[in-house]
Amino acid sequence: MSIFHNPIMQGTISFIVWFFVFYLYHGLGTTLGYHRLLTHKSLKTPDWLKYFIVSGGYLGLMGAPIPWVGIHRQHHQKSDMVGDPHSPKDGFKHALYQWMFETTAIQSNEELHAQTADLMSDKCLTCLGTKHDAQQAQMCLAFCIAFRVLILCTLGVVPLLANLTATFFSFWSTQFVNVFCHMKSQGYRSHETKDLSRNVWWVGILALGEGWHNNHHAVPKSARHGFTWFEVDITWYTIWLLEKLGLAKTVIRPPRFSLESLKAKINDLAMNNLVMSKQEVALEPVSVESSSTSYNSKNLVT
């Protein structure tokens, strides 16, 4: 009997396949949809594709997109300073999960609306919630439960278990960015930024490219976070593919860094715990394919 005819093996293979399908669906929903598409406007897609991608984040327990975007934009503006929604300087548990229960104290609804004025005209996004309140969180939870009931009824138990597992890891990988990618004991810094952001390889893998956080804070509007070949960025590879298919436009790219210089600096960091200086990195102008959009370091949104 072939091992592929073994029920246990079939179940295992089915679980693995569905795990990766759901991990990409929920993970990219957050990293590509909520983060690079809505928050930083690093690219443009057709509305139908935008809503499909964002649905992965919403059904992955990320809550309403608009409050999420508002919190993240404030994080960039006040990173590791007073007012940062989830800096580990305020405690490990706070950065990991406690901040989620303190959003109204972190950011008033008036501040939220000021942060996300560009999204308030989108009826599909606003119907999911425009405030930091329990109602939008409860609605998200209800949709997430209904989605998993649908999976159980249409696909069965194994895909459901795969989805629950993928959702767990995808959800917490995002929170790991908030914590470990702002801890001095983790990773390395390729750029001198005003905050404590770090590039952490294992978070980069787990969070589909979001772990190259120092790169991101150096060039927030860039659709690409992994600036070198060894900084694996699954979200960027997806954006690249969408662009090749004509489904992503005005894709904003980072400055081109001298790879050899960057590798040398990373080796120095590993050996001597040094911080790279901006003056030691060779930069070229930002390249944006198929667009006249330029990067403005003082503007995180438009």
CSV table of C-alpha atoms in Angstrom, one decimal:
chain,number,residue,atom,x,y,z
A,1,MET,CA,0.0,0.0,0.0
A,2,SER,CA,1.3,3.4,-0.9
A,3,ILE,CA,1.9,5.8,2.0
A,4,PHE,CA,-0.3,8.3,0.2
A,5,HIS,CA,-3.2,5.9,0.6
A,6,ASN,CA,-2.7,5.8,4.3
A,7,PRO,CA,-5.5,7.8,6.0
A,8,ILE,CA,-3.1,9.2,8.6
A,9,MET,CA,-0.6,10.3,5.9
A,10,GLN,CA,-3.5,11.8,3.8
A,11,GLY,CA,-4.7,13.7,6.8
A,12,THR,CA,-1.2,15.0,7.6
A,13,ILE,CA,-0.6,16.2,4.0
A,14,SER,CA,-4.1,17.8,4.0
A,15,PHE,CA,-3.3,19.6,7.2
A,16,ILE,CA,0.0,20.9,6.0
A,17,VAL,CA,-1.4,22.1,2.7
A,18,TRP,CA,-4.3,23.9,4.3
A,19,PHE,CA,-2.1,25.3,7.0
A,20,PHE,CA,0.1,27.1,4.5
A,21,VAL,CA,-3.0,28.3,2.5
A,22,PHE,CA,-4.6,29.8,5.6
A,23,TYR,CA,-1.3,31.1,6.9
A,24,LEU,CA,-0.7,33.1,3.7
A,25,TYR,CA,-4.3,34.2,3.6
A,26,HIS,CA,-4.4,35.6,7.1
A,27,GLY,CA,-0.8,36.6,7.2
A,28,LEU,CA,-0.8,38.5,4.0
A,29,GLY,CA,-4.1,40.0,5.0
A,30,THR,CA,-2.3,41.7,7.8
A,31,THR,CA,1.2,42.4,6.3
A,32,LEU,CA,0.1,43.3,2.7
A,33,GLY,CA,-3.4,44.4,3.3
A,34,TYR,CA,-3.6,46.2,6.6
A,35,HIS,CA,0.0,47.3,6.7
A,36,ARG,CA,1.6,48.0,3.4
A,37,LEU,CA,-1.5,48.7,1.4
A,38,LEU,CA,-3.8,50.6,3.8
A,39,THR,CA,-1.4,52.1,6.4
A,40,HIS,CA,1.5,53.2,4.2
A,41,LYS,CA,0.0,53.1,0.8
A,42,SER,CA,3.0,51.5,-0.6
A,43,LEU,CA,1.1,50.2,-3.6
A,44,LYS,CA,-2.3,50.4,-5.3
A,45,THR,CA,-4.5,47.4,-6.3
A,46,PRO,CA,-8.0,47.1,-7.8
A,47,ASP,CA,-10.7,47.5,-5.1
A,48,TRP,CA,-11.9,43.8,-5.4
A,49,LEU,CA,-8.3,42.6,-4.7
A,50,LYS,CA,-7.8,45.1,-1.9
A,51,TYR,CA,-10.9,43.9,-0.1
A,52,PHE,CA,-10.0,40.2,-0.6
A,53,ILE,CA,-6.5,40.7,0.8
A,54,VAL,CA,-7.8,42.8,3.7
A,55,SER,CA,-10.4,40.1,4.5
A,56,GLY,CA,-7.6,37.8,5.4
A,57,GLY,CA,-6.5,40.1,8.2
A,58,TYR,CA,-10.0,40.8,9.4
A,59,LEU,CA,-10.8,37.1,9.6
A,60,GLY,CA,-7.5,36.5,11.3
A,61,LEU,CA,-8.7,38.4,14.4
A,62,MET,CA,-6.9,41.7,13.5
A,63,GLY,CA,-10.1,43.8,14.2
A,64,ALA,CA,-11.5,46.6,12.0
A,65,PRO,CA,-8.9,47.9,9.5
A,66,ILE,CA,-9.4,51.6,10.3
A,67,PRO,CA,-8.5,51.4,14.1
A,68,TRP,CA,-5.6,49.1,13.2
A,69,VAL,CA,-4.2,51.7,10.7
A,70,GLY,CA,-4.7,54.5,13.2
A,71,ILE,CA,-2.7,52.7,15.9
A,72,HIS,CA,0.1,51.8,13.5
A,73,ARG,CA,0.4,55.3,12.1
A,74,GLN,CA,0.7,56.6,15.6
A,75,HIS,CA,3.4,54.0,16.3
A,76,HIS,CA,5.5,55.4,13.5
A,77,GLN,CA,5.1,59.0,14.7
A,78,LYS,CA,5.9,58.2,18.3
A,79,SER,CA,8.0,55.1,18.0
A,80,ASP,CA,9.6,54.2,21.4
A,81,MET,CA,8.6,57.6,22.8
A,82,VAL,CA,5.7,58.7,25.0
A,83,GLY,CA,2.5,57.9,23.1
A,84,ASP,CA,3.8,54.8,21.3
A,85,PRO,CA,0.9,52.4,21.5
A,86,HIS,CA,3.0,49.2,22.0
A,87,SER,CA,6.7,49.9,22.9
A,88,PRO,CA,8.5,47.3,25.0
A,89,LYS,CA,9.9,50.2,26.9
A,90,ASP,CA,6.5,50.2,28.7
A,91,GLY,CA,6.9,46.5,29.5
A,92,PHE,CA,7.1,43.1,27.6
A,93,LYS,CA,3.4,42.2,28.3
A,94,HIS,CA,2.2,45.6,27.4
A,95,ALA,CA,3.9,45.5,24.0
A,96,LEU,CA,2.8,41.9,23.4
A,97,TYR,CA,-0.9,42.1,24.2
A,98,GLN,CA,-2.0,44.4,27.0
A,99,TRP,CA,-2.0,47.5,24.7
A,100,MET,CA,-5.0,45.9,22.9
A,101,PHE,CA,-7.2,46.4,25.9
A,102,GLU,CA,-6.0,50.1,26.3
A,103,THR,CA,-6.6,51.5,22.9
A,104,THR,CA,-9.0,54.2,24.0
A,105,ALA,CA,-6.4,55.4,26.5
A,106,ILE,CA,-3.7,55.2,23.8
A,107,GLN,CA,-5.6,57.0,21.1
A,108,SER,CA,-8.9,58.8,21.3
A,109,ASN,CA,-11.5,58.3,18.6
A,110,GLU,CA,-10.9,61.9,17.5
A,111,GLU,CA,-7.2,61.2,17.1
A,112,LEU,CA,-8.0,58.0,15.3
A,113,HIS,CA,-10.2,59.8,12.8
A,114,ALA,CA,-7.5,62.4,12.2
A,115,GLN,CA,-5.0,59.7,11.5
A,116,THR,CA,-7.2,57.8,9.1
A,117,ALA,CA,-9.1,60.6,7.3
A,118,ASP,CA,-8.0,59.1,3.9
A,119,LEU,CA,-9.9,55.9,4.7
A,120,MET,CA,-13.1,57.4,6.0
A,121,SER,CA,-14.7,57.6,2.5
A,122,ASP,CA,-14.3,53.9,2.0
A,123,LYS,CA,-17.7,52.4,2.9
A,124,CYS,CA,-16.5,48.8,2.9
A,125,LEU,CA,-13.9,49.7,5.5
A,126,THR,CA,-16.0,52.0,7.6
A,127,CYS,CA,-18.8,49.5,7.9
A,128,LEU,CA,-16.4,47.2,9.9
A,129,GLY,CA,-15.8,49.9,12.5
A,130,THR,CA,-14.3,53.4,12.9
A,131,LYS,CA,-13.8,53.5,16.6
A,132,HIS,CA,-11.8,51.9,19.4
A,133,ASP,CA,-14.7,50.2,21.0
A,134,ALA,CA,-15.9,46.8,22.1
A,135,GLN,CA,-18.6,46.7,19.4
A,136,GLN,CA,-16.2,46.5,16.4
A,137,ALA,CA,-14.1,43.9,18.2
A,138,GLN,CA,-17.2,41.8,19.0
A,139,MET,CA,-18.4,42.1,15.4
A,140,CYS,CA,-15.0,40.9,14.1
A,141,LEU,CA,-15.0,38.0,16.5
A,142,ALA,CA,-18.5,37.0,15.3
A,143,PHE,CA,-17.4,37.1,11.7
A,144,CYS,CA,-14.3,35.0,12.6
A,145,ILE,CA,-16.4,32.4,14.3
A,146,ALA,CA,-18.8,32.2,11.4
A,147,PHE,CA,-15.9,31.9,8.9
A,148,ARG,CA,-14.6,28.9,10.9
A,149,VAL,CA,-18.0,27.3,11.1
A,150,LEU,CA,-18.2,27.7,7.3
A,151,ILE,CA,-14.8,25.9,6.9
A,152,LEU,CA,-16.0,23.1,9.1
A,153,CYS,CA,-19.3,22.6,7.2
A,154,THR,CA,-17.7,22.8,3.7
A,155,LEU,CA,-14.1,21.5,4.1
A,156,GLY,CA,-14.2,19.4,7.2
A,157,VAL,CA,-12.3,19.0,10.5
A,158,VAL,CA,-8.7,18.9,9.2
A,159,PRO,CA,-8.9,22.2,7.3
A,160,LEU,CA,-10.6,23.7,10.4
A,161,LEU,CA,-7.7,22.6,12.6
A,162,ALA,CA,-5.2,23.8,10.1
A,163,ASN,CA,-7.0,27.2,10.0
A,164,LEU,CA,-7.0,27.5,13.8
A,165,THR,CA,-3.3,26.7,14.0
A,166,ALA,CA,-2.4,29.1,11.1
A,167,THR,CA,-4.5,31.8,12.7
A,168,PHE,CA,-2.7,31.4,16.1
A,169,PHE,CA,0.8,31.7,14.6
A,170,SER,CA,-0.2,34.4,12.2
A,171,PHE,CA,-1.8,36.5,14.9
A,172,TRP,CA,1.1,36.3,17.3
A,173,SER,CA,3.7,36.8,14.7
A,174,THR,CA,2.4,40.3,14.3
A,175,GLN,CA,2.6,41.0,18.0
A,176,PHE,CA,6.2,39.6,18.0
A,177,VAL,CA,7.1,42.5,15.6
A,178,ASN,CA,5.9,45.0,18.2
A,179,VAL,CA,8.0,43.3,21.0
A,180,PHE,CA,11.2,41.6,19.7
A,181,CYS,CA,11.8,44.0,16.8
A,182,HIS,CA,12.2,46.9,19.4
A,183,MET,CA,14.4,45.1,21.9
A,184,LYS,CA,18.1,45.8,21.9
A,185,SER,CA,18.9,42.2,22.7
A,186,GLN,CA,17.5,41.0,19.4
A,187,GLY,CA,18.7,41.2,15.8
A,188,TYR,CA,20.7,44.0,14.2
A,189,ARG,CA,20.3,47.5,12.9
A,190,SER,CA,21.1,48.4,9.3
A,191,HIS,CA,20.1,52.0,9.7
A,192,GLU,CA,20.3,54.7,12.3
A,193,THR,CA,16.7,55.6,13.1
A,194,LYS,CA,15.3,57.7,16.0
A,195,ASP,CA,13.7,54.6,17.6
A,196,LEU,CA,14.9,51.2,18.8
A,197,SER,CA,13.7,49.2,15.7
A,198,ARG,CA,15.7,46.0,14.9
A,199,ASN,CA,15.9,43.5,12.0
A,200,VAL,CA,15.1,40.1,13.5
A,201,TRP,CA,15.5,37.2,11.1
A,202,TRP,CA,13.2,34.7,12.8
A,203,VAL,CA,10.4,37.3,13.1
A,204,GLY,CA,11.1,38.1,9.4
A,205,ILE,CA,10.3,34.5,8.5
A,206,LEU,CA,7.4,34.0,10.8
A,207,ALA,CA,5.7,37.4,10.0
A,208,LEU,CA,6.2,37.1,6.2
A,209,GLY,CA,8.8,39.9,6.0
A,210,GLU,CA,7.6,42.2,8.8
A,211,GLY,CA,10.6,41.3,11.0
A,212,TRP,CA,13.0,43.5,9.0
A,213,HIS,CA,11.6,46.2,11.1
A,214,ASN,CA,14.6,48.6,11.2
A,215,ASN,CA,14.5,48.6,7.4
A,216,HIS,CA,10.8,49.4,7.5
A,217,HIS,CA,11.3,52.3,10.0
A,218,ALA,CA,14.1,53.7,7.9
A,219,VAL,CA,11.9,53.7,4.7
A,220,PRO,CA,8.3,53.4,6.0
A,221,LYS,CA,6.5,53.8,2.6
A,222,SER,CA,8.6,51.1,0.9
A,223,ALA,CA,6.6,48.0,-0.2
A,224,ARG,CA,9.7,46.0,0.3
A,225,HIS,CA,11.1,45.4,3.8
A,226,GLY,CA,13.8,42.9,3.1
A,227,PHE,CA,16.4,45.0,1.4
A,228,THR,CA,18.9,42.2,0.6
A,229,TRP,CA,18.6,38.7,-0.8
A,230,PHE,CA,19.1,37.1,2.6
A,231,GLU,CA,16.3,39.2,4.2
A,232,VAL,CA,13.4,37.0,3.2
A,233,ASP,CA,10.3,38.9,2.6
A,234,ILE,CA,7.3,36.8,1.5
A,235,THR,CA,5.0,39.8,1.4
A,236,TRP,CA,7.3,41.6,-1.0
A,237,TYR,CA,7.6,38.5,-3.3
A,238,THR,CA,3.8,38.5,-3.4
A,239,ILE,CA,3.7,42.2,-4.3
A,240,TRP,CA,6.3,41.7,-7.0
A,241,LEU,CA,4.2,38.9,-8.5
A,242,LEU,CA,1.0,41.0,-8.4
A,243,GLU,CA,2.9,43.8,-10.1
A,244,LYS,CA,4.1,41.4,-12.8
A,245,LEU,CA,0.5,40.3,-13.3
A,246,GLY,CA,-0.7,43.9,-13.6
A,247,LEU,CA,-2.6,43.8,-10.3
A,248,ALA,CA,-0.3,46.1,-8.3
A,249,LYS,CA,0.5,49.7,-9.4
A,250,THR,CA,2.7,52.5,-8.1
A,251,VAL,CA,4.8,50.1,-6.1
A,252,ILE,CA,7.2,52.1,-4.0
A,253,ARG,CA,10.7,50.6,-3.6
A,254,PRO,CA,13.4,51.4,-1.1
A,255,PRO,CA,16.8,53.0,-1.9
A,256,ARG,CA,19.3,50.6,-3.3
A,257,PHE,CA,21.9,49.7,-0.8
A,258,SER,CA,25.4,48.5,-1.5
A,259,LEU,CA,25.0,44.8,-0.7
A,260,GLU,CA,28.7,44.2,0.1
A,261,SER,CA,28.7,47.3,2.3
A,262,LEU,CA,25.6,46.2,4.1
A,263,LYS,CA,26.8,42.6,4.6
A,264,ALA,CA,30.1,43.9,6.0
A,265,LYS,CA,28.2,46.1,8.5
A,266,ILE,CA,26.0,43.2,9.5
A,267,ASN,CA,29.1,41.1,10.2
A,268,ASP,CA,30.5,44.0,12.3
A,269,LEU,CA,27.2,44.2,14.2
A,270,ALA,CA,27.3,40.5,15.0
A,271,MET,CA,30.9,40.6,16.2
A,272,ASN,CA,31.1,44.0,17.9
A,273,ASN,CA,27.4,45.0,18.6
A,274,LEU,CA,27.9,48.2,16.6
A,275,VAL,CA,25.3,50.3,15.0
A,276,MET,CA,25.6,51.2,11.3
A,277,SER,CA,25.8,54.9,10.6
A,278,LYS,CA,23.8,56.5,7.8
A,279,GLN,CA,26.9,58.0,6.3
A,280,GLU,CA,28.4,54.5,5.8
A,281,VAL,CA,25.6,53.3,3.5
A,282,ALA,CA,25.7,54.0,-0.2
A,283,LEU,CA,22.3,55.1,-1.4
A,284,GLU,CA,20.7,55.7,-4.7
A,285,PRO,CA,17.5,57.6,-5.3
A,286,VAL,CA,14.3,55.8,-4.6
A,287,SER,CA,13.0,53.8,-7.6
A,288,VAL,CA,9.3,53.6,-8.2
A,289,GLU,CA,8.3,51.5,-11.2
A,290,SER,CA,5.4,52.6,-13.4
A,291,SER,CA,4.8,55.7,-11.2
A,292,SER,CA,6.0,59.2,-10.6
A,293,THR,CA,5.4,58.8,-6.9
A,294,SER,CA,8.4,59.9,-4.8
A,295,TYR,CA,9.2,59.0,-1.2
A,296,ASN,CA,8.9,61.7,1.4
A,297,SER,CA,10.6,60.6,4.7
A,298,LYS,CA,8.4,63.1,6.7
A,299,ASN,CA,5.2,61.7,5.3
A,300,LEU,CA,4.2,58.1,6.3
A,301,VAL,CA,0.8,58.1,4.6
A,302,THR,CA,0.6,59.9,1.3
